[in-house]
Short mmCIF file of C-alpha atoms in Angstrom, two decimals:
data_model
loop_
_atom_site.label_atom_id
_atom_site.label_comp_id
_atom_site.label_asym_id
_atom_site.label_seq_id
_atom_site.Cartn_x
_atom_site.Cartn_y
_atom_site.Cartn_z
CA UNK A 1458 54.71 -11.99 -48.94
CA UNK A 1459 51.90 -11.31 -46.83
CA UNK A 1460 48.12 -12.90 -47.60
CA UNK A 1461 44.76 -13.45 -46.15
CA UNK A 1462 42.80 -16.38 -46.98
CA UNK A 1463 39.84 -18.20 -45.56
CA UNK A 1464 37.91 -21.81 -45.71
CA UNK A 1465 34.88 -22.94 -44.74
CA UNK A 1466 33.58 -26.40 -43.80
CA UNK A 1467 29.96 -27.36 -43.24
CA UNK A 1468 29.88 -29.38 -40.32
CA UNK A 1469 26.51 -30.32 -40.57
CA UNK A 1470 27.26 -32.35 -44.01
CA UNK A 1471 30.62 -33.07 -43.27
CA UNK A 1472 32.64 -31.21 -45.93
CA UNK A 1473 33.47 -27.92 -47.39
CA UNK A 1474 30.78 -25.42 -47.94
CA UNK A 1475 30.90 -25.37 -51.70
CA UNK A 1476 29.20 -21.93 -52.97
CA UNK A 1477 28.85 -20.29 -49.84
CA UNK A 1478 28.67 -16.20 -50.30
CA UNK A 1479 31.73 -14.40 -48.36
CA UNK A 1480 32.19 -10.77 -48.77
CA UNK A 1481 35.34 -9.00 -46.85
CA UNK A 1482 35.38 -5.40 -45.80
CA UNK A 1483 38.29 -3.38 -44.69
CA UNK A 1484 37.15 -0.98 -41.35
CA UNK A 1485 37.93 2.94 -41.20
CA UNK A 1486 36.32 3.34 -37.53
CA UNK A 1487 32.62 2.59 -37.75
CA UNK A 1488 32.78 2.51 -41.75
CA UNK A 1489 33.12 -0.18 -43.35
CA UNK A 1490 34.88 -0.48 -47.35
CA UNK A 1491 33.51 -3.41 -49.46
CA UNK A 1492 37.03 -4.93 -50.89
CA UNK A 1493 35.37 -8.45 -52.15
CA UNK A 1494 32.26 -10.45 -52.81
CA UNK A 1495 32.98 -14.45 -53.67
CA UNK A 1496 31.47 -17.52 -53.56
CA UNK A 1497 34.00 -20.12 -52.12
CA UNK A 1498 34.50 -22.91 -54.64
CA UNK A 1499 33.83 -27.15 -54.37
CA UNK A 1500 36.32 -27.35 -51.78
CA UNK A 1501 34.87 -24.74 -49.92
CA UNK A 1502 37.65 -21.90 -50.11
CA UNK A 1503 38.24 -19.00 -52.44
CA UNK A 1504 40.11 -19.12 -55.40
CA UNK A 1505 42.44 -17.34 -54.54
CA UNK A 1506 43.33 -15.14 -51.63
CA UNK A 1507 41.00 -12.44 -50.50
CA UNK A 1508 44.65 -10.61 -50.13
CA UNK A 1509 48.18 -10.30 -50.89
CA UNK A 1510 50.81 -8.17 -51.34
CA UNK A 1511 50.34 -4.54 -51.75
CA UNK A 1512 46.60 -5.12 -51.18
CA UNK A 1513 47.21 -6.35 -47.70
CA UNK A 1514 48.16 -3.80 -44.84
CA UNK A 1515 47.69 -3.96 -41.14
CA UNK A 1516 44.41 -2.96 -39.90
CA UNK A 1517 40.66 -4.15 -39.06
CA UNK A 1518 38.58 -6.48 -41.24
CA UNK A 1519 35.40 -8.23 -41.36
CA UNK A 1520 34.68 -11.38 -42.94
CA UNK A 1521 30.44 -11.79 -43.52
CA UNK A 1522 29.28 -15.51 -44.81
CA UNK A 1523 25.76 -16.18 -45.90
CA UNK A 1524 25.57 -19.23 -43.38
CA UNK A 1525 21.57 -19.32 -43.73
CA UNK A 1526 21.18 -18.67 -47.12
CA UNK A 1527 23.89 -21.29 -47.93
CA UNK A 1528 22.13 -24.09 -45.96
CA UNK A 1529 19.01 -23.07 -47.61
CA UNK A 1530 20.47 -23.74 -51.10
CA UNK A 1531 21.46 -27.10 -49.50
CA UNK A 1532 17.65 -28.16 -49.05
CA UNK A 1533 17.52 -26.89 -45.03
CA UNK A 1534 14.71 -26.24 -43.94
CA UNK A 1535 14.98 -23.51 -41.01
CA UNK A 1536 13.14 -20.97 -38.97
CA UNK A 1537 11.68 -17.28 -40.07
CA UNK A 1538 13.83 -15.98 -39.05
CA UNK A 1539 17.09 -17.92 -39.05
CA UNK A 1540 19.25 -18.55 -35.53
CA UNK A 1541 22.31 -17.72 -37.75
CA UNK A 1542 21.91 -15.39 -40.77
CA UNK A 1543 25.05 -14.35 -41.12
CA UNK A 1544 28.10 -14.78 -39.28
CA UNK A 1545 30.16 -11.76 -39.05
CA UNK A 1546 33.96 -11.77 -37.84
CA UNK A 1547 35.98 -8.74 -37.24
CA UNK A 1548 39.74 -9.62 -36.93
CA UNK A 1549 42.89 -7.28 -37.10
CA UNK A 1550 45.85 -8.02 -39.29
CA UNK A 1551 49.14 -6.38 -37.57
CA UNK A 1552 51.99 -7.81 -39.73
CA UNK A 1553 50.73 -7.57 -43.50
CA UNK A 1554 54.18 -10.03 -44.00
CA UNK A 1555 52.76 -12.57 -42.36
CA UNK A 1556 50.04 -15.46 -43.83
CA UNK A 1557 46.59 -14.85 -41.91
CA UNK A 1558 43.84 -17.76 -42.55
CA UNK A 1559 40.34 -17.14 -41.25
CA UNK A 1560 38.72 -20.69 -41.03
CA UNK A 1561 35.37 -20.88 -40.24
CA UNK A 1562 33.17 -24.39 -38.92
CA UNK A 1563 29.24 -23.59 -39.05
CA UNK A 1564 26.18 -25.66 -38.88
CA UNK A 1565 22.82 -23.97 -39.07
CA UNK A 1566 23.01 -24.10 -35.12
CA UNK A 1567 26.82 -22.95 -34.62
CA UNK A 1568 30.32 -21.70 -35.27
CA UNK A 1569 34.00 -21.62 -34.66
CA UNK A 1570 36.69 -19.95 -36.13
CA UNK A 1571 40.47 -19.25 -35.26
CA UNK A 1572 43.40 -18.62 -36.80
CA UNK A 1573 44.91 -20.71 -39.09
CA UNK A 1574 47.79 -21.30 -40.79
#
């Protein structure tokens, strides 16, 4: 069976971003359907997945996590505005049988992501 799941470390600390916001959409073209809003627990991931089974199907997503307003919480102190608000990746599932992990490494400066197993 076929999930999506994601993770997020905080490579400015040096661990998982504990409480970071993550909502996922599901793309129709330019629209965009709100699916879930989380906050990734101590070991920075979600619960559970974001997706599985019937609720998974090939097609375009977006991933959005609160990046700024995490390190804020955190005790940051950064610039009005923010160099990274939010960071925003669209990726496309093809095989819904498959196990896709969205990973993400961000500082208040950078990221990286790629997929995971």
């Amino acid at each position: 069976m076929g999930k999506l799941t994601t993770h997020v470390l905080d490579t400015m600390h040096g661990g998982p971003a504990a409480g970071m916001a993550v909502r996922l959409y599901r793309r129709h073209g330019e629209a965009l359907e709100p699916m879930r809003s989380l906050q990734l627990n101590d070991d920075g991931r979600a619960d559970a997945p974001l997706l599985e089974g019937d609720t998974l199907s090939p097609g375009t997503y977006r991933l959005v996590f609160g990046v700024a307003a995490y390190f804020r919480a955190r005790g940051v102190t950064l610039p009005q505005p923010a160099f990274l608000d939010e960071v925003v990746l669209d990726f496309g599932i093809a095989d819904a049988t498959q196990h896709y992990h969205v990973p993400l490494l961000a500082s208040p400066w950078a990221y990286s992501t790629y997929r995971g197993s």
